XYZ file of C-alpha atoms in Angstrom:
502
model
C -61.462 -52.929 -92.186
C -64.190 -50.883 -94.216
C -65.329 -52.443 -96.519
C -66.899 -49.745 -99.605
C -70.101 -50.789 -102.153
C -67.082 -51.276 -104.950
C -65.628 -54.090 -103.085
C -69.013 -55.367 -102.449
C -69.547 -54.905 -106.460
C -66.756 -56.669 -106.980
C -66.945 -59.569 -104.631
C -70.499 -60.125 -106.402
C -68.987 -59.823 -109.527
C -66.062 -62.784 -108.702
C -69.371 -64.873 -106.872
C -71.568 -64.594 -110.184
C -68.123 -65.578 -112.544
C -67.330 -68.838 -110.310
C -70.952 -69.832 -110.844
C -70.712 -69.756 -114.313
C -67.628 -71.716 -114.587
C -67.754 -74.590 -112.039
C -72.041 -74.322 -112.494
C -72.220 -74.474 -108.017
C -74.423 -72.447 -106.687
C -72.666 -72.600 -103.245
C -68.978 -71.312 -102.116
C -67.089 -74.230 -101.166
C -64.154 -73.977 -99.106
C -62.013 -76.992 -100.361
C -62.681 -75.271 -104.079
C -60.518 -71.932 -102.898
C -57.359 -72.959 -105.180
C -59.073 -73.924 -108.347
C -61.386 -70.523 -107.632
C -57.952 -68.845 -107.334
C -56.848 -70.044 -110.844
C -60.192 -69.442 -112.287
C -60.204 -65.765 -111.331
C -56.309 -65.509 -112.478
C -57.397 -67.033 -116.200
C -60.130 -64.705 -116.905
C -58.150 -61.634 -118.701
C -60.933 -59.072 -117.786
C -61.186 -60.026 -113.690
C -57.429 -59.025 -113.713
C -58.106 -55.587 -115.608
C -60.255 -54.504 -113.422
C -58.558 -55.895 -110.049
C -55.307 -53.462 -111.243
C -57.500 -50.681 -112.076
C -58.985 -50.290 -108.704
C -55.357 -50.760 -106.962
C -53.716 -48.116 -109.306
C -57.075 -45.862 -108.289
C -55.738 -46.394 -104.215
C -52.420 -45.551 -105.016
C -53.855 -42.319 -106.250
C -55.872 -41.178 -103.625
C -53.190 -42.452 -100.894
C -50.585 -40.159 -103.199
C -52.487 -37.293 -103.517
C -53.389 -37.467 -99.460
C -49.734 -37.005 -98.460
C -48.815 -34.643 -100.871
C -51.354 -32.308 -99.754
C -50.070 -33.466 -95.732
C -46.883 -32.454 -97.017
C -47.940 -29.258 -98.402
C -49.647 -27.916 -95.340
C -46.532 -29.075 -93.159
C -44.395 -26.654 -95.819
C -46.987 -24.019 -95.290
C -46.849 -24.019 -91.413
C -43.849 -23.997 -90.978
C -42.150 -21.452 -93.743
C -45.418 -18.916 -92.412
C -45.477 -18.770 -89.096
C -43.471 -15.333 -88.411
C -46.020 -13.817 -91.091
C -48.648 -15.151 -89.329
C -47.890 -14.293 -85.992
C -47.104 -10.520 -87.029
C -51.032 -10.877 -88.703
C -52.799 -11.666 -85.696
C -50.879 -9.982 -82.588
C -49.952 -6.364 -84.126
C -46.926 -5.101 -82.641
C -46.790 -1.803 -81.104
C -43.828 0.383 -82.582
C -42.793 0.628 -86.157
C -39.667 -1.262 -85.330
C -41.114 -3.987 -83.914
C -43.405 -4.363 -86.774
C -40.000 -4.465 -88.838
C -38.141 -6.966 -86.670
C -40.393 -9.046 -85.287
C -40.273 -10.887 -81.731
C -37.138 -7.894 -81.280
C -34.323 -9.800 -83.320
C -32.644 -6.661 -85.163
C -30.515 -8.620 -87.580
C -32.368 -8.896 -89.944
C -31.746 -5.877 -92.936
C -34.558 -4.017 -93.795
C -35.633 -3.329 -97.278
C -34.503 0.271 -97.722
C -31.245 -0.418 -95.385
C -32.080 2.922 -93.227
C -32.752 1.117 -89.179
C -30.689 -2.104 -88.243
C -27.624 -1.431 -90.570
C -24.220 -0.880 -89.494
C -22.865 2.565 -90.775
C -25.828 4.337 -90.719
C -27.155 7.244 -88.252
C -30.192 6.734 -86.023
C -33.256 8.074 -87.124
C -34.566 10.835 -84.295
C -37.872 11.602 -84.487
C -39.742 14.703 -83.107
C -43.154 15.379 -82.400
C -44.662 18.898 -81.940
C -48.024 19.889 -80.038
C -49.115 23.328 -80.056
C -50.557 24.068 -76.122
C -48.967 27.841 -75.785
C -51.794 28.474 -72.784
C -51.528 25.375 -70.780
C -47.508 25.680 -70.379
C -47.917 29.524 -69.872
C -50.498 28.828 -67.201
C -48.279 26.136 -65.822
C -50.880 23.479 -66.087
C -49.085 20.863 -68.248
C -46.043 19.935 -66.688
C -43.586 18.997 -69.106
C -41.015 16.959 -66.827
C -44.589 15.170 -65.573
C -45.382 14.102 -68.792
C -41.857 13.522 -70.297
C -42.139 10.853 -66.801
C -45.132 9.572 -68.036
C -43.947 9.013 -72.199
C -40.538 7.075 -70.930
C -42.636 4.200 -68.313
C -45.481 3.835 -70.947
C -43.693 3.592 -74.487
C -43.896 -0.418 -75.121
C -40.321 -1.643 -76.099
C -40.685 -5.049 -77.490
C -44.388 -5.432 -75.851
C -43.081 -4.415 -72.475
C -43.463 -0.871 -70.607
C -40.264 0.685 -68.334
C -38.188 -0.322 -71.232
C -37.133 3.128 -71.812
C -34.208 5.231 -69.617
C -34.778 8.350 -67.721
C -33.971 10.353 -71.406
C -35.421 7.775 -73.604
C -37.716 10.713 -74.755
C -36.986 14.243 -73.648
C -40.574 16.875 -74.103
C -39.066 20.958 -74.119
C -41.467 23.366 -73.544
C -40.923 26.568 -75.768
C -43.347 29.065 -76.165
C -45.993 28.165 -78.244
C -45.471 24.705 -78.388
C -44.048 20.865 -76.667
C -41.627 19.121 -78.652
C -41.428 15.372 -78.138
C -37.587 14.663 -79.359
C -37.318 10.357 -79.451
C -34.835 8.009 -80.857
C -36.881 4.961 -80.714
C -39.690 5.306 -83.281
C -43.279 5.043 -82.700
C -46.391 6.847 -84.692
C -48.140 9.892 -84.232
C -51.325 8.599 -83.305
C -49.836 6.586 -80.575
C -48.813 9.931 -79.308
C -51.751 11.486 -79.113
C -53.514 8.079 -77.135
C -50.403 8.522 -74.548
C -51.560 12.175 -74.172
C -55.129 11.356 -73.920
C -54.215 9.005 -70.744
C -51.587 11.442 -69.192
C -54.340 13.935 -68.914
C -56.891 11.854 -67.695
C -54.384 10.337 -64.999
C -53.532 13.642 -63.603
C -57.281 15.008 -63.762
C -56.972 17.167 -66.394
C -59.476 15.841 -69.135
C -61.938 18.188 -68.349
C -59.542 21.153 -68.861
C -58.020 20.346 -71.883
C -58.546 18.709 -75.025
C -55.803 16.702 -77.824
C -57.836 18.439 -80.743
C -56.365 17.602 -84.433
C -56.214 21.042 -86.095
C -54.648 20.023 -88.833
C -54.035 16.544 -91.079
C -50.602 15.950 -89.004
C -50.913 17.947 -86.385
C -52.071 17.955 -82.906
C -52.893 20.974 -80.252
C -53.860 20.945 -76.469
C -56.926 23.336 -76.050
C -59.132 24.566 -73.807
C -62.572 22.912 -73.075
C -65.429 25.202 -71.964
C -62.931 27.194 -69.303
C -63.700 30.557 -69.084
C -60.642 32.749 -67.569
C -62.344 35.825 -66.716
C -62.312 36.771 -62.895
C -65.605 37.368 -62.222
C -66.007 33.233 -63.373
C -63.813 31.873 -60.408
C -66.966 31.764 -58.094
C -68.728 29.636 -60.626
C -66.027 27.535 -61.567
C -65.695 26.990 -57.742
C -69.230 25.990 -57.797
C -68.730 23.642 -60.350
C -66.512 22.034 -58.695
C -68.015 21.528 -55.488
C -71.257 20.743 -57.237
C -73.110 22.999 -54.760
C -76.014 25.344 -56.947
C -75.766 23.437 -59.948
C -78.871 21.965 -61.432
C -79.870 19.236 -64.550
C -83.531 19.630 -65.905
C -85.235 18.003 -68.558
C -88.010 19.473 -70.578
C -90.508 16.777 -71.914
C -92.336 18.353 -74.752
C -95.629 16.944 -76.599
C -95.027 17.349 -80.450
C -98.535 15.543 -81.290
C -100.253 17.644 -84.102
C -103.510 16.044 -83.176
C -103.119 16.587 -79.556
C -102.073 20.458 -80.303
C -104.828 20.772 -82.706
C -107.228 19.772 -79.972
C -105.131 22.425 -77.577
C -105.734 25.078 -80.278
C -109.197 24.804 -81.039
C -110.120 25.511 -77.594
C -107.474 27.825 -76.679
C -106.854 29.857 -79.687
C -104.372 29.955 -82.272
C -101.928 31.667 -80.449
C -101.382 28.935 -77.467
C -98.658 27.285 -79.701
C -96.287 30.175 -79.970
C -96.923 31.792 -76.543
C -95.934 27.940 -75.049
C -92.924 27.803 -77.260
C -91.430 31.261 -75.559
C -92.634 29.750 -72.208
C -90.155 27.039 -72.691
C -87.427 29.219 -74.287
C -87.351 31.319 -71.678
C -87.538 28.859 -69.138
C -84.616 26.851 -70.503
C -82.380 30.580 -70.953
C -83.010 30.991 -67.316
C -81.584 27.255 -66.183
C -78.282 27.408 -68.688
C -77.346 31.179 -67.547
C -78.008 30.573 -63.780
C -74.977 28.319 -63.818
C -72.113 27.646 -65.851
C -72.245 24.137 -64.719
C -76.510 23.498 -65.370
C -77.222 20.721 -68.020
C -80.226 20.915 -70.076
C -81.769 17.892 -71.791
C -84.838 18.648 -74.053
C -86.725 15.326 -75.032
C -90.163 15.124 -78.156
C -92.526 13.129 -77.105
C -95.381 11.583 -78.804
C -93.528 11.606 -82.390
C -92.783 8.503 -84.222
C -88.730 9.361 -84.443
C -86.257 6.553 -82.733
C -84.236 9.553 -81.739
C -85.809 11.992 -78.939
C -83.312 14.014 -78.292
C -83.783 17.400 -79.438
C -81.292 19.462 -77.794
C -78.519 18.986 -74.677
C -76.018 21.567 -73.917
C -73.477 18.946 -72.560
C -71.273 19.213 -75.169
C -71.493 23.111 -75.978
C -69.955 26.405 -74.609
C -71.828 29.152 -73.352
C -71.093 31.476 -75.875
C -72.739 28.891 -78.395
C -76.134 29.480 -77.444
C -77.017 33.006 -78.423
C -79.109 31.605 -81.227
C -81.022 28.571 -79.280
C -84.803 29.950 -79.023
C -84.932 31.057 -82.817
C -83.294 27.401 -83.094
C -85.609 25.643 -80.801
C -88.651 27.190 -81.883
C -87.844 26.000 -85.737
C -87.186 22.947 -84.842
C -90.562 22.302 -83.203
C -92.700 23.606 -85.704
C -90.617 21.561 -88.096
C -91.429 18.102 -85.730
C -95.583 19.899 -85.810
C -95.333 20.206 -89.572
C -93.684 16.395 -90.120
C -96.334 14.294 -87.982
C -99.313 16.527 -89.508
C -98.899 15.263 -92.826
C -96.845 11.846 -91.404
C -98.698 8.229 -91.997
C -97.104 6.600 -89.840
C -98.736 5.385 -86.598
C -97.406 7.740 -83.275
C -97.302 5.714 -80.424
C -97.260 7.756 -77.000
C -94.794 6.251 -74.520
C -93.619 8.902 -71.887
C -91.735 5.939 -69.885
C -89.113 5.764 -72.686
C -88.564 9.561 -72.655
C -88.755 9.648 -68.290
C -86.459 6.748 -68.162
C -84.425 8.657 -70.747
C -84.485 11.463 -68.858
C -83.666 9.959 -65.335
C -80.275 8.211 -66.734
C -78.965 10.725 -67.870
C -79.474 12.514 -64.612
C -77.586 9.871 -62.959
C -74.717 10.333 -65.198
C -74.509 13.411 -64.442
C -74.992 12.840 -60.746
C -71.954 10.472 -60.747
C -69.616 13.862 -61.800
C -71.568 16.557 -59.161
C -72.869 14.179 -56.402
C -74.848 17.550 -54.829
C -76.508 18.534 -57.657
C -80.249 18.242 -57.753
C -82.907 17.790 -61.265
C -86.067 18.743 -62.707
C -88.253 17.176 -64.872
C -90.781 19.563 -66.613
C -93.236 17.511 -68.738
C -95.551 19.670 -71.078
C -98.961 17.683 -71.333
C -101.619 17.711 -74.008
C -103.510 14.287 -73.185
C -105.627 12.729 -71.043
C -104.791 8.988 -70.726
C -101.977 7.151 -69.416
C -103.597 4.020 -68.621
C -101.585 1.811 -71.162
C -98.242 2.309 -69.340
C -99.577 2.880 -65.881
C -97.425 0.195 -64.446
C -94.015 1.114 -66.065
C -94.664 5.072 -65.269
C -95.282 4.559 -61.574
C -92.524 2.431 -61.169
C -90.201 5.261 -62.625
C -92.028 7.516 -60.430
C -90.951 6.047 -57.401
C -87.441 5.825 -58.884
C -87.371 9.628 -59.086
C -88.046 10.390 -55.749
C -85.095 7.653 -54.587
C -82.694 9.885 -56.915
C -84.357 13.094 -55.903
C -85.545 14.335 -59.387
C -88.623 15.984 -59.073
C -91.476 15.876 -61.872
C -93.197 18.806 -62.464
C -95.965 19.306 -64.512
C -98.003 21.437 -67.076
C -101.109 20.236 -68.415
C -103.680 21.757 -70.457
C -106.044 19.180 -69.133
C -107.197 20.023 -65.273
C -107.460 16.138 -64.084
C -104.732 13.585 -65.189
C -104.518 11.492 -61.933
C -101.584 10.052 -63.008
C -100.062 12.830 -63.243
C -101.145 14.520 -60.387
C -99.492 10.993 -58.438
C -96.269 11.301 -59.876
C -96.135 15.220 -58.840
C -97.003 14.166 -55.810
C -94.547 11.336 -54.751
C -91.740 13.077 -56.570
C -92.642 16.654 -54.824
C -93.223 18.324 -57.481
C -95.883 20.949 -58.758
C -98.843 20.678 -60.805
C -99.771 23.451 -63.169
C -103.073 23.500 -64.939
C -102.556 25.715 -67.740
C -105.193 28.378 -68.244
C -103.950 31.135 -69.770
C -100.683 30.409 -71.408
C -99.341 34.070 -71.061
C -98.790 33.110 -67.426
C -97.063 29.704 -68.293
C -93.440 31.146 -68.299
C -94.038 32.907 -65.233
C -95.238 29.291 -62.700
C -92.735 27.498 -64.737
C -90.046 29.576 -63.474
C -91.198 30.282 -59.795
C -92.578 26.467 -59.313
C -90.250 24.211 -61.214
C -86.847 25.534 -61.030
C -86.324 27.868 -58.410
C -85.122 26.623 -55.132
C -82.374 24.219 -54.183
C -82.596 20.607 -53.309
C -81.942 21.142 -49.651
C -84.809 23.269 -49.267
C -88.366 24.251 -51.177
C -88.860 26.816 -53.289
C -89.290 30.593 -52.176
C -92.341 30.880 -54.071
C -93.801 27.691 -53.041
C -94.810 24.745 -53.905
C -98.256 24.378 -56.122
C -99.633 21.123 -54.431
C -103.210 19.716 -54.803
C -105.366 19.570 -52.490
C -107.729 16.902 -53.423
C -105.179 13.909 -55.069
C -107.491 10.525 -56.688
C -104.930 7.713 -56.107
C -107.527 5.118 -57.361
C -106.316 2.763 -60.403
C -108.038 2.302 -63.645
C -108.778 -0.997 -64.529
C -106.996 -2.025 -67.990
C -110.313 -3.726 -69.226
C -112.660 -0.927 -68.687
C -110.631 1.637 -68.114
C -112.250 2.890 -65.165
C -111.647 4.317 -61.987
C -112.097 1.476 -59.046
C -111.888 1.581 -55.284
C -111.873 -2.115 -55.032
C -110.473 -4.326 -57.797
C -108.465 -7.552 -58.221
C -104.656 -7.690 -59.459
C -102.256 -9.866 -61.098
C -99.780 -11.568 -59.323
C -97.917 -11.744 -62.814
C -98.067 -8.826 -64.450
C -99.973 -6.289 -61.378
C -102.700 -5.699 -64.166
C -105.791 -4.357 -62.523
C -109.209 -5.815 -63.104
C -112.792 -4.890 -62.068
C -114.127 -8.475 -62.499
C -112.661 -11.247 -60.794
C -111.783 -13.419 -64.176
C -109.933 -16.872 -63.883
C -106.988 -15.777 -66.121
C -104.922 -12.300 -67.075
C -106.353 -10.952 -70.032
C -102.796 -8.912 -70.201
C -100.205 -11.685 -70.183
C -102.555 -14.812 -70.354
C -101.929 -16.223 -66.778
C -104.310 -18.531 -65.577
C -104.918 -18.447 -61.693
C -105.245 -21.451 -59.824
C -108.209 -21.055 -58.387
C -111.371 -23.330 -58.955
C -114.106 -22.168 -60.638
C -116.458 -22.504 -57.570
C -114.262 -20.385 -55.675
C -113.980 -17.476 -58.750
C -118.408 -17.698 -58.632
């Protein structure tokens, strides 16, 4: 029994009132009847014994009318609430529920005896693809009959459930069991990519209500069928990355010792150099990547998602664009960090993903450099290095700086070339005869520009010097030139005495 602080109030209360009448101080037990008839004769003891009993009744009252209420609730709801959280497929199953069709609707037009079925028809405009013969219309009409949902279930539908006739500029989807538009078009989405054909056509909405089957970056020419072929196979097609330094301090540096025109004579370098990779091949993806800019987004141009005949206009394009990027961080505040392992580990995913669709295609990284020191991210960079060379991507480079030994290393374990610009008239030319010719399978026909001389010593990340001999983290691989008895990168202290670090 709980007992609350008003009881307890009021048992004092009765305690104090029998001490006043009989004048004890203690509670005796033989005393309970006359305490009984003492409590009974004082008027205001009784008042206030009903109120708190009518104040229970209350609360009891008003618990099990609100028990009741809920119970009313649950149980008049459900349906509504069952419809709420599970959405039903089909418009009629929306309107009927868990499939009972008694029920009348509102307007009187589906489930009412007398009336004529409602047959809806669909139209998609493909007049190529069914005068090419590549959508099948008794393949698809196949399809539409298993995977319309009947009640929540698939198969539910007879051999002529939904009948698709092919005329000549369009398919028309004839069905007596309703179902919306937009379900449609996701059942034609899957039908193409089940039967492979994702990549040649696309469900495009060309109008509010209307849907058409086009085309995606085909081109039906003859003298294409040897490229598409190569597509296909994935034989001479190629994915390169151009990894471009849009510092205006670091180009400001570039043009006060090369002259004014270095800027623009680079910026055709790489036009032309990226013309030559996306013509070459039908099938050649081009990812261009800003580095050194304080922007989340990279990305400055991919052809992945663009015809052919879309890029008559990129180098005037381009070449905006990076003066515009020049032009922003001269006059930006904001602090420009320089990470080139976010825009190489950028670079080598999406090579992979493009890998996964042409498994014999081979990539190129070309990284246009205007600094000197990577010593910051030395770790992270030759770890990605190394990762290159597993996914054969090779990492070419084009410095304005003759000795970046970390760059030189990653050339080197990634077989690429090194390029020390001198004269920038000459850049488009090694660009194009050291970092993109030649196939994966073997080098390139103009050979390979390889250093001779290669420093694969460390710099230390206290000093930042060069070292031959120097001690490393077995936390965080952070090189030191003094032997200290903790990391000064990530704070680890080594277990060594101090006798044995002297």
């Amino acid at each position: 029994m709980c007992i609350t602080p008003t009881t307890l109030h009021f048992l004092k209360d009765l305690k104090n009132l029998f001490e006043r009448q009989t004048g004890r101080a203690n509670w005796p037990q033989p005393l309970f009847s006359t305490f009984v008839i003492t409590v009974l004769m004082n008027p205001l003891v009784v008042v206030y014994y009903v109120i708190l009993c009518v104040y229970y009744v209350i609360i009891c009252a008003y618990f099990y009318v609100y028990i009741l209420c809920a119970y009313v609730y649950l149980t008049l709801c459900a349906d509504v609430r069952f419809n709420f959280v599970c959405p039903l497929h089909t418009p009629s199953q929306k309107k009927y529920g868990h499939g009972n069709k008694s029920t009348k609707d509102k307007k009187g037009q589906i489930g009412v005896k007398g009336k004529k079925k409602i047959t809806l028809k669909f139209m998609i405009g493909c007049k190529n693809p069914v005068e090419d013969g590549i959508m099948k219309t008794a393949t698809f009409e196949t399809f539409l009959n298993e995977r319309i949902k009947m009640n929540g279930k698939t198969n539910q539908l007879a051999a002529n459930g939904v009948k698709v006739e092919a005329t000549k500029t369009k398919l028309v989807v004839t069905s007596e069991q309703p179902f919306f538009k937009l379900y449609l078009k996701y059942l034609t989405k899957k039908f193409l990519k089940r039967n492979s054909l994702q990549d040649w056509l696309r469900v495009v909405a060309s109008a509010k209500d209307t849907y058409e089957l086009r085309y995606f970056q085909i081109n039906q020419e003859e003298e294409a069928e040897s490229d598409n072929e190569e597509m296909t196979n994935g034989g001479n097609i190629s994915f390169l990355c151009v990894i471009i330094d849009c510092n205006a301090y670091n180009w400001g540096n570039v043009v006060a010792e090369h002259g004014v025109s270095v800027l623009n004579e680079a910026i055709a370098a790489l036009i032309a150099l990226c013309n030559a990779h996306i013509f070459s091949s039908l099938g050649n993806r081009l990812l261009l990547l800003a580095e050194g800019v304080g922007r989340r987004d990279k990305k400055l141009f991919t052809n992945e998602r663009m015809d052919t005949n879309d890029l008559t206009n990129f180098g005037p394009t381009m070449e905006g664009i990076i003066h515009q990027i020049l032009a922003k961080n001269a006059v930006s505040t904001e602090p420009n960090p320089y990470n080139l392992s976010n825009s190489l580990s950028l670079s080598i995913c999406a090579f992979q993903r493009f890998k996964k669709r042409f498994a014999a295609s081979f990539g190129h990284i070309v990284f246009i450099n205007l600094s000197r020191e990577f010593s910051s991210e030395q770790n992270s960079l030759l770890n990605l290095f190394f990762a290159s060379r597993q996914y054969s991507l090779h990492f070419h480079v084009a410095s304005f700086h003759k000795t970046v030994p970390i760059l030189q290393q990653a050339s080197d374990i990634t077989g690429g070339s090194y390029i020390h610009v001198i004269n920038t008239k000459l850049l488009a030319h090694e660009l194009l005869c050291h970092c993109v010719c030649g196939h994966q399978n073997g080098p390139s026909p103009f050979g390979r520009l390889a250093l001779r001389d290669i420093d694969y010593r460390a710099k230390c990340h206290c000093h930042d010097q060069l070292l031959d001999i120097g001690w490393v983290c077995s936390v965080c691989l952070a090189i030191t030139c003094n032997c200290v008895p903790f990391c000064k990168i990530c704070n680890a202290v080594k277990e060594a005495t101090m006798n044995e670090w002297q």
